Amino acid sequence: MTTRSRRIVLPLLIFGALLLLWEAAVPLFRIQQIVLPAPSGIAHTMVVTAGPIAFHARHTLVTTLIGFGAAVGLGLLLGFAIGASATVRDALYPLLVAFNSIPKAAVVPLLVMWFGIGAVPAVLTAFLLAFFPVAVNVAVGLATLEAELSDVLRVLGASRWQIFRKVGVPRTMPLFFASLKVAVSSAFVGSVISETVASNAGIGYLMAVAASDFNTRLAFGGLFVLGAMGVLLYGVFAVIERRMTAWAYAD
Amino acid sequence: MKALAEVSLEIPRGATVAFVGPSGCGKSTLLKLVAGLLAVTGGAVVVDGRPVTGPLKNVGMAFQNPVLLPWRTVLDNLMLPLEILRENGDPRAGDRQTWRDRALTLLDTVGLAGAGDRQPRELSGGMRQRVSLCRALIHEPALLLLDEPFAALDAFTREEMWELYRELRRAREFTGVLVTHDLREAVFLAQTIYVMSSNPGSVAHVHEVKMASPRTLEQLFSAEATELIRLMREQIRPRREALA
């Protein structure tokens, strides 16, 4: 088996084994379905409610991606500014770190107060969680540019802007694409948190409703969907990363 | 803090001079002053009759770290200077084909014929350093500044690089300024060697290397060369001890 397929097959085998263990444990220990439903029951509910689940999943996906997209834009901008200028870095970086240390779930009630219940707070929460990793990675990529390399170009008459474009930006790309994986996962977390608290659509909302109905199966179903979506989003950006910056992974 | 004090010297066009001395004697600072990458706080640097006020444009530089761009092939690394010159409307830019030919000729000279399409990561340290030298020379600068360019290479590769420099110099006219810790390197490559002392950096001794050119590695074992190396060693060592 190739290393590549091993990395896909082995985790799947373990996941399957855990599901079987779970399936066996529920009747064995006489666990009530309302506390912990068996995977087969969860799967059944997921099939029956496939329509609504798909609708809510799409909603979550859209809010996540909108928030993520805005975060990438601002993250790039901030990262470039911080990486290119020591003054901007000294002025903004501490503030960014301080802002990032605020648990974003705590901001949701404010967002709801301003924008009401719905997709807007979800998009904004996704955005707030996702821009930081992008900004930091881009800034680090630019700030660690070898001084010798700029010297080589400066004695050719290259301007700072030219060095930025020709060397700084391409050199930062591996870090940028690596940050996208992290950022999209963060955006996903953000929109689900917000949906759970204040929305009328999305998987987070679906799970909140299921929990209030004591519909444990559906709540678990939502959890599985979230897991799958999270892995998928991460995977897509991991593949993009490999494709775009193959030169950084030669060994 | 003052990195350099009382350095006054003149480098004749077409010569290669070397600066040797203990770490922290301001050798690299001197190089950056010549290139215009640092501004003098007092005194003046004059290159080609003009005082240096900003980064010079007719200079090539190479460092211990070859700093090639890993996302570009060897050839595209050598084309980077062209892109910069062309964007800036520099008359030296010329057309792409001329540059390509020039890059291929340079690669041939340094023994890397056919390596143009390879990625820098596929090359050994010595090969990368050769590409770095080619990049420093591709715009045909009048002045080549080398800051310990071969320090990270093994002894045999380093000697190959010395011969390579000799060949490059023979093929093309340029003035070379070399900063090095390697006394044999200085003796092999330079016509004049400045021994520097530190705190603040200044030129303590000047040696003319009288060996005939073009030099061979064998000449480094001549009585004349060994005596000069021994002498410079003595001149640098007490300063190191004084620092310790």
Coordinates of C-alpha atoms in Angstrom, one line a residue:
Chain A
M1 CA 0.0 0.0 0.0
T2 CA 1.4 3.4 -0.8
T3 CA 2.0 6.0 1.9
R4 CA -0.8 8.1 0.4
S5 CA -3.5 5.5 0.6
R6 CA -2.3 4.4 4.0
R7 CA -3.0 7.9 5.3
I8 CA -6.5 7.6 4.1
V9 CA -7.3 4.0 4.7
L10 CA -5.9 3.5 8.2
P11 CA -7.8 6.4 9.8
L12 CA -11.0 5.2 8.1
L13 CA -10.5 1.7 9.5
I14 CA -10.0 3.0 13.0
F15 CA -13.1 5.3 12.6
G16 CA -15.1 2.2 11.5
A17 CA -13.8 0.1 14.3
L18 CA -14.8 2.8 16.8
L19 CA -18.3 3.0 15.3
L20 CA -18.7 -0.8 15.7
L21 CA -17.5 -0.6 19.3
W22 CA -20.0 2.1 19.9
E23 CA -22.8 0.1 18.2
A24 CA -22.0 -2.8 20.4
A25 CA -21.6 -0.9 23.6
V26 CA -25.1 0.8 23.5
P27 CA -27.2 -2.4 24.0
L28 CA -24.4 -4.1 26.1
F29 CA -24.4 -1.4 28.8
R30 CA -28.1 -0.7 28.2
I31 CA -27.6 2.9 27.5
Q32 CA -30.8 4.8 26.8
Q33 CA -31.2 6.0 23.3
I34 CA -32.0 9.5 24.5
V35 CA -28.6 9.7 26.2
L36 CA -26.5 8.0 23.6
P37 CA -28.1 6.6 20.4
A38 CA -26.4 3.8 18.5
P39 CA -24.6 4.8 15.2
S40 CA -27.2 2.8 13.2
G41 CA -30.0 4.8 14.8
I42 CA -28.2 8.1 14.0
A43 CA -27.6 7.0 10.4
H44 CA -31.3 6.1 10.1
T45 CA -32.3 9.6 11.3
M46 CA -29.8 11.2 9.0
V47 CA -31.2 9.4 6.0
V48 CA -34.8 10.3 7.0
T49 CA -34.0 14.0 7.5
A50 CA -31.5 14.2 4.7
G51 CA -33.4 17.0 3.0
P52 CA -33.4 19.4 5.9
I53 CA -29.9 18.4 6.9
A54 CA -28.7 19.3 3.4
F55 CA -30.5 22.6 3.5
H56 CA -28.9 23.6 6.8
A57 CA -25.5 22.3 5.8
R58 CA -25.6 24.4 2.7
H59 CA -26.5 27.4 4.8
T60 CA -23.6 26.8 7.2
L61 CA -21.2 26.3 4.3
V62 CA -22.3 29.6 2.6
T63 CA -22.0 31.7 5.8
T64 CA -18.6 30.0 6.5
L65 CA -17.2 30.7 3.1
I66 CA -18.4 34.3 3.0
G67 CA -16.9 35.0 6.4
F68 CA -13.7 33.2 5.4
G69 CA -13.5 35.1 2.1
A70 CA -13.7 38.4 3.9
A71 CA -11.2 37.2 6.5
V72 CA -8.7 36.2 3.8
G73 CA -9.0 39.7 2.2
L74 CA -8.4 41.6 5.4
G75 CA -5.8 39.0 6.7
L76 CA -3.7 39.5 3.5
L77 CA -4.0 43.3 3.8
L78 CA -3.0 43.3 7.5
G79 CA -0.3 40.7 7.0
F80 CA 1.3 42.6 4.2
A81 CA 1.1 45.9 6.1
I82 CA 2.6 44.3 9.3
G83 CA 5.2 42.4 7.4
A84 CA 6.3 45.2 5.2
S85 CA 6.6 48.0 7.8
A86 CA 8.1 47.8 11.3
T87 CA 6.1 50.8 12.4
V88 CA 2.8 49.2 11.4
R89 CA 3.9 46.0 13.1
D90 CA 4.8 47.8 16.4
A91 CA 1.5 49.7 16.3
L92 CA -0.9 47.0 15.3
Y93 CA 0.5 43.6 16.3
P94 CA -0.1 43.9 20.1
L95 CA -3.7 45.1 19.4
L96 CA -4.3 42.2 17.1
V97 CA -3.0 39.7 19.7
A98 CA -5.2 41.3 22.3
F99 CA -8.2 41.1 20.1
N100 CA -7.5 37.6 19.1
S101 CA -7.4 36.5 22.8
I102 CA -11.0 37.5 23.2
P103 CA -13.2 34.4 23.0
K104 CA -15.3 35.2 19.9
A105 CA -18.4 33.4 21.3
A106 CA -18.6 36.3 23.7
V107 CA -19.0 38.7 20.8
V108 CA -22.0 36.9 19.3
P109 CA -24.6 38.5 21.6
L110 CA -23.4 41.9 20.6
L111 CA -23.6 41.0 16.9
V112 CA -27.1 39.7 17.4
M113 CA -28.1 43.0 19.1
W114 CA -26.8 45.0 16.2
F115 CA -27.8 42.7 13.3
G116 CA -30.6 40.6 14.6
I117 CA -30.9 36.8 14.5
G118 CA -29.8 35.3 11.1
A119 CA -26.9 34.9 8.8
V120 CA -25.1 38.2 9.4
P121 CA -23.8 37.4 12.9
A122 CA -22.7 34.0 11.7
V123 CA -20.8 35.5 8.8
L124 CA -19.2 38.1 11.1
T125 CA -18.2 35.6 13.7
A126 CA -16.6 33.4 11.0
F127 CA -14.8 36.4 9.8
L128 CA -13.6 37.5 13.2
L129 CA -12.1 34.0 13.9
A130 CA -10.5 33.5 10.6
F131 CA -8.6 36.7 9.7
F132 CA -6.0 36.4 12.5
P133 CA -4.1 33.2 11.3
V134 CA -4.0 34.6 7.8
A135 CA -2.6 38.0 8.9
V136 CA 0.0 36.5 11.2
N137 CA 1.3 33.9 8.6
V138 CA 1.6 36.5 5.9
A139 CA 3.3 38.9 8.2
V140 CA 5.8 36.3 9.3
G141 CA 6.5 35.3 5.7
L142 CA 7.4 38.8 4.8
A143 CA 9.3 39.7 7.9
T144 CA 11.6 36.8 7.6
L145 CA 12.9 37.7 4.2
E146 CA 16.6 37.3 4.0
A147 CA 18.5 40.6 4.1
E148 CA 21.0 39.3 1.6
L149 CA 18.3 38.7 -0.9
S150 CA 17.0 42.3 -0.7
D151 CA 20.7 43.5 -0.9
V152 CA 21.2 41.5 -4.1
L153 CA 18.2 43.2 -5.6
R154 CA 18.7 46.7 -4.2
V155 CA 22.1 46.9 -6.0
L156 CA 20.2 46.3 -9.2
G157 CA 18.2 49.4 -8.5
A158 CA 15.1 47.4 -7.2
S159 CA 12.6 49.4 -5.2
R160 CA 11.0 48.2 -2.0
W161 CA 7.8 47.6 -4.0
Q162 CA 9.7 45.5 -6.6
I163 CA 11.3 43.4 -3.9
F164 CA 7.9 42.9 -2.3
R165 CA 6.4 41.7 -5.5
K166 CA 9.2 39.6 -6.9
V167 CA 10.4 38.0 -3.7
G168 CA 8.2 38.9 -0.7
V169 CA 4.9 37.8 -2.1
P170 CA 5.9 34.5 -3.7
R171 CA 8.0 33.6 -0.7
T172 CA 5.0 34.2 1.6
M173 CA 2.7 32.0 -0.4
P174 CA 3.4 28.7 1.4
L175 CA 2.7 30.3 4.7
F176 CA -0.4 32.0 3.3
F177 CA -1.8 28.7 1.9
A178 CA -1.0 26.9 5.1
S179 CA -2.9 29.5 7.0
L180 CA -6.0 29.0 4.8
K181 CA -6.5 25.5 6.2
V182 CA -6.5 26.9 9.7
A183 CA -8.6 29.9 8.8
V184 CA -11.3 28.0 7.1
S185 CA -11.6 25.7 10.1
S186 CA -11.8 28.7 12.4
A187 CA -14.4 30.3 10.2
F188 CA -16.4 27.1 10.3
V189 CA -16.3 27.1 14.1
G190 CA -17.3 30.7 14.2
S191 CA -20.4 30.3 12.0
V192 CA -21.6 27.2 13.9
I193 CA -21.2 28.9 17.3
S194 CA -23.2 31.8 16.0
E195 CA -25.9 29.6 14.5
T196 CA -26.2 27.7 17.7
V197 CA -26.9 30.8 19.7
A198 CA -28.8 33.0 17.2
S199 CA -30.0 31.8 13.9
N200 CA -32.9 30.2 12.2
A201 CA -30.9 28.1 9.7
G202 CA -27.6 26.2 9.6
I203 CA -26.3 23.0 11.2
G204 CA -25.7 24.9 14.5
Y205 CA -29.4 25.9 14.6
L206 CA -30.4 22.4 13.6
M207 CA -28.5 21.0 16.6
A208 CA -29.8 23.6 19.0
V209 CA -33.4 22.7 18.0
A210 CA -32.7 19.0 18.1
A211 CA -31.3 19.3 21.6
S212 CA -34.2 21.3 22.9
D213 CA -36.5 18.5 21.5
F214 CA -34.4 15.9 23.2
N215 CA -33.8 14.5 19.7
T216 CA -30.4 13.1 20.5
R217 CA -30.1 11.2 17.2
L218 CA -30.6 14.3 15.2
A219 CA -28.1 16.2 17.4
F220 CA -25.5 13.5 16.8
G221 CA -26.4 13.5 13.1
G222 CA -25.6 17.2 13.0
L223 CA -22.4 16.5 14.7
F224 CA -21.4 14.0 12.1
V225 CA -22.3 16.4 9.3
L226 CA -20.2 19.1 11.0
G227 CA -17.3 16.7 11.3
A228 CA -17.5 15.7 7.6
M229 CA -17.8 19.3 6.5
G230 CA -14.8 20.4 8.7
V231 CA -12.6 17.6 7.3
L232 CA -13.8 18.4 3.7
L233 CA -13.0 22.1 4.0
Y234 CA -9.6 21.5 5.6
G235 CA -8.9 18.9 2.9
V236 CA -9.8 21.1 0.0
F237 CA -7.4 23.8 1.2
A238 CA -4.7 21.3 2.1
V239 CA -4.9 20.1 -1.6
I240 CA -4.8 23.7 -2.9
E241 CA -1.8 24.4 -0.7
R242 CA 0.1 21.5 -2.1
R243 CA -0.8 22.4 -5.7
M244 CA 0.1 26.1 -5.4
T245 CA 3.4 25.8 -3.5
A246 CA 4.9 22.5 -4.6
W247 CA 8.3 24.1 -4.4
A248 CA 8.1 24.3 -0.7
Y249 CA 7.5 20.6 -0.2
A250 CA 10.2 19.0 -2.3
D251 CA 11.8 16.7 0.3
Chain B
M1 CA 28.2 52.7 17.9
K2 CA 30.9 53.2 15.4
A3 CA 31.6 50.2 13.2
L4 CA 34.4 51.7 11.2
A5 CA 36.9 54.4 11.7
E6 CA 39.8 55.8 9.7
V7 CA 39.5 53.6 6.7
S8 CA 41.1 55.2 3.7
L9 CA 41.9 53.3 0.6
E10 CA 41.7 53.2 -3.1
I11 CA 40.9 50.2 -5.3
P12 CA 42.2 50.3 -8.8
R13 CA 39.8 49.4 -11.6
G14 CA 40.0 45.7 -12.6
A15 CA 41.8 44.6 -9.4
T16 CA 40.6 42.2 -6.8
V17 CA 41.2 43.2 -3.2
A18 CA 40.5 41.2 -0.1
F19 CA 39.6 42.3 3.4
V20 CA 40.5 39.9 6.2
G21 CA 40.3 40.2 9.9
P22 CA 38.5 39.0 13.1
S23 CA 34.7 38.9 13.3
G24 CA 33.3 42.3 14.1
C25 CA 36.0 44.3 12.4
G26 CA 33.6 45.9 10.1
K27 CA 34.4 44.0 6.9
S28 CA 30.8 43.5 5.9
T29 CA 29.9 47.1 6.9
L30 CA 32.7 48.3 4.6
L31 CA 31.2 46.2 1.8
K32 CA 27.7 47.7 2.4
L33 CA 29.1 51.2 2.4
V34 CA 30.8 50.6 -1.0
A35 CA 27.5 49.2 -2.4
G36 CA 25.6 52.2 -1.0
L37 CA 23.4 49.9 1.1
L38 CA 24.5 51.8 4.2
A39 CA 25.1 55.5 4.3
V40 CA 28.4 56.8 5.7
T41 CA 28.1 58.8 8.9
G42 CA 31.3 60.6 8.1
G43 CA 33.8 60.6 5.2
A44 CA 32.9 59.5 1.7
V45 CA 32.8 56.6 -0.6
V46 CA 33.6 57.3 -4.2
V47 CA 33.0 54.7 -6.9
D48 CA 34.0 55.4 -10.5
G49 CA 34.6 59.1 -9.7
R50 CA 31.1 59.6 -8.1
P51 CA 30.3 59.8 -4.4
V52 CA 28.0 57.0 -3.3
T53 CA 24.7 58.4 -2.0
G54 CA 22.3 55.4 -2.4
P55 CA 22.4 51.8 -3.6
L56 CA 24.7 51.5 -6.6
K57 CA 23.3 50.0 -9.7
N58 CA 26.4 48.7 -11.4
V59 CA 27.2 46.2 -8.7
G60 CA 26.9 42.5 -8.3
M61 CA 26.8 40.9 -4.8
A62 CA 27.1 37.4 -3.5
F63 CA 27.0 36.2 0.1
Q64 CA 27.8 33.1 2.1
N65 CA 24.1 32.2 1.8
P66 CA 23.4 31.9 -1.9
V67 CA 19.7 33.1 -1.4
L68 CA 18.3 31.7 -4.6
L69 CA 14.5 31.8 -5.1
P70 CA 13.3 28.3 -4.5
W71 CA 10.2 28.7 -6.6
R72 CA 12.2 29.6 -9.7
T73 CA 14.4 27.4 -11.9
V74 CA 18.1 28.1 -12.0
L75 CA 17.6 30.0 -15.3
D76 CA 14.7 32.0 -14.0
N77 CA 16.8 32.9 -11.0
L78 CA 19.3 34.3 -13.4
M79 CA 16.6 36.2 -15.3
L80 CA 15.4 38.0 -12.2
P81 CA 17.9 40.8 -12.5
L82 CA 16.7 41.4 -16.1
E83 CA 13.1 41.7 -14.9
I84 CA 14.1 44.3 -12.4
L85 CA 16.2 46.3 -14.9
R86 CA 13.5 46.1 -17.6
E87 CA 10.7 47.3 -15.2
N88 CA 12.9 50.2 -14.3
G89 CA 13.6 51.1 -17.9
D90 CA 17.3 50.5 -17.3
P91 CA 19.2 50.7 -20.6
R92 CA 21.1 47.6 -19.6
A93 CA 18.0 45.4 -19.8
G94 CA 18.2 44.5 -23.5
D95 CA 16.1 41.8 -24.9
R96 CA 15.2 38.5 -23.3
Q97 CA 17.0 36.3 -25.7
T98 CA 20.3 38.1 -25.2
W99 CA 19.9 37.6 -21.4
R100 CA 19.1 34.0 -21.9
D101 CA 22.2 33.5 -23.9
R102 CA 24.2 35.3 -21.4
A103 CA 22.8 33.2 -18.6
L104 CA 23.5 30.0 -20.4
T105 CA 27.1 31.1 -21.2
L106 CA 27.7 32.0 -17.6
L107 CA 26.3 28.6 -16.4
D108 CA 28.6 27.0 -18.9
T109 CA 31.6 28.9 -17.6
V110 CA 30.8 27.8 -14.0
G111 CA 30.4 24.1 -15.1
L112 CA 26.6 24.1 -14.8
A113 CA 25.8 23.7 -18.5
G114 CA 22.3 22.0 -18.8
A115 CA 21.3 22.9 -15.2
G116 CA 19.2 25.8 -16.2
D117 CA 15.9 24.0 -15.9
R118 CA 16.7 22.5 -12.5
Q119 CA 15.3 23.7 -9.2
P120 CA 17.7 25.2 -6.7
R121 CA 16.8 22.6 -4.1
E122 CA 18.2 19.9 -6.4
L123 CA 21.6 21.5 -6.4
S124 CA 24.5 21.0 -4.0
G125 CA 25.7 23.9 -1.8
G126 CA 28.7 24.4 -4.2
M127 CA 26.4 24.4 -7.3
R128 CA 24.0 26.9 -5.6
Q129 CA 26.9 29.2 -4.8
R130 CA 27.9 29.1 -8.5
V131 CA 24.5 30.1 -9.5
S132 CA 24.6 32.9 -7.0
L133 CA 27.9 34.1 -8.6
C134 CA 26.3 33.9 -12.0
R135 CA 23.4 36.0 -10.8
A136 CA 25.8 38.6 -9.4
L137 CA 27.6 38.8 -12.7
I138 CA 24.7 38.5 -15.2
H139 CA 24.1 42.3 -15.6
E140 CA 27.9 42.6 -16.3
P141 CA 28.6 44.8 -13.3
A142 CA 31.8 46.8 -13.1
L143 CA 32.1 45.9 -9.4
L144 CA 31.6 42.5 -7.7
L145 CA 31.2 42.5 -4.0
L146 CA 31.7 39.2 -2.3
D147 CA 30.9 38.7 1.4
E148 CA 32.5 35.4 2.5
P149 CA 30.9 33.7 -0.6
F150 CA 32.6 30.3 -0.1
A151 CA 32.6 30.1 3.7
A152 CA 29.9 27.5 3.9
L153 CA 31.5 25.1 1.3
D154 CA 33.9 22.2 2.0
A155 CA 37.6 22.8 1.5
F156 CA 37.8 21.1 -1.9
T157 CA 34.7 22.8 -3.3
R158 CA 36.1 26.1 -2.0
E159 CA 39.3 25.6 -3.9
E160 CA 37.3 24.9 -7.1
M161 CA 35.4 28.1 -6.5
W162 CA 38.6 30.0 -6.3
E163 CA 39.7 28.7 -9.7
L164 CA 36.2 29.4 -11.0
Y165 CA 36.5 33.0 -9.8
R166 CA 39.9 33.2 -11.6
E167 CA 38.2 31.9 -14.8
L168 CA 35.3 34.4 -14.5
R169 CA 37.7 37.2 -14.0
R170 CA 39.7 36.2 -17.0
A171 CA 36.6 36.0 -19.2
R172 CA 35.3 39.4 -18.1
E173 CA 36.6 42.7 -16.7
F174 CA 35.4 43.7 -13.2
T175 CA 36.7 45.0 -10.0
G176 CA 36.4 42.5 -7.1
V177 CA 36.1 43.3 -3.4
L178 CA 36.2 40.2 -1.3
V179 CA 35.5 39.9 2.4
T180 CA 36.8 36.6 3.9
H181 CA 38.1 34.8 6.9
D182 CA 40.1 32.5 4.8
L183 CA 43.7 33.8 4.4
R184 CA 44.5 31.3 1.6
E185 CA 41.5 32.4 -0.3
A186 CA 42.6 36.0 0.0
V187 CA 46.1 35.2 -1.1
F188 CA 44.9 33.2 -4.1
L189 CA 42.3 35.7 -5.3
A190 CA 43.5 39.2 -4.4
Q191 CA 46.3 41.5 -5.6
T192 CA 46.0 43.5 -2.4
I193 CA 45.0 42.3 1.1
Y194 CA 43.8 44.6 3.9
V195 CA 44.2 43.1 7.3
M196 CA 41.6 44.8 9.6
S197 CA 41.4 45.2 13.3
S198 CA 38.3 45.8 15.3
N199 CA 36.7 48.2 17.9
P200 CA 36.2 50.2 15.8
G201 CA 37.2 48.6 12.6
S202 CA 40.2 50.0 10.7
V203 CA 42.9 48.8 8.4
A204 CA 45.9 47.6 10.4
H205 CA 48.1 46.2 7.6
V206 CA 48.2 46.2 3.8
H207 CA 49.9 43.5 1.8
E208 CA 50.5 43.4 -1.9
V209 CA 50.4 39.8 -3.1
K210 CA 53.3 39.6 -5.6
M211 CA 52.6 36.2 -7.0
A212 CA 52.3 36.0 -10.8
S213 CA 48.8 35.8 -12.3
P214 CA 47.0 33.7 -13.3
R215 CA 47.6 31.8 -10.1
T216 CA 47.5 28.1 -9.5
L217 CA 46.6 26.3 -6.3
E218 CA 50.2 25.0 -6.2
Q219 CA 51.4 28.5 -5.7
L220 CA 49.6 28.6 -2.3
F221 CA 52.3 26.2 -1.1
S222 CA 55.2 28.4 -2.2
A223 CA 57.4 29.8 0.4
E224 CA 56.2 33.3 -0.5
A225 CA 52.5 32.4 0.0
T226 CA 53.0 30.5 3.2
E227 CA 55.1 33.3 4.6
L228 CA 52.4 35.8 3.8
I229 CA 49.7 33.7 5.3
R230 CA 51.8 33.1 8.5
L231 CA 52.4 36.8 8.8
M232 CA 48.7 37.8 8.4
R233 CA 47.8 35.1 10.9
E234 CA 50.2 36.6 13.4
Q235 CA 48.7 40.0 12.7
I236 CA 45.1 38.9 13.4
R237 CA 45.7 36.5 16.3
P238 CA 46.9 39.0 19.0
R239 CA 43.8 41.0 18.3
R240 CA 41.6 38.0 18.8
E241 CA 43.3 37.4 22.1
A242 CA 43.0 41.0 23.1
L243 CA 39.3 40.7 22.5
A244 CA 38.9 37.5 24.5

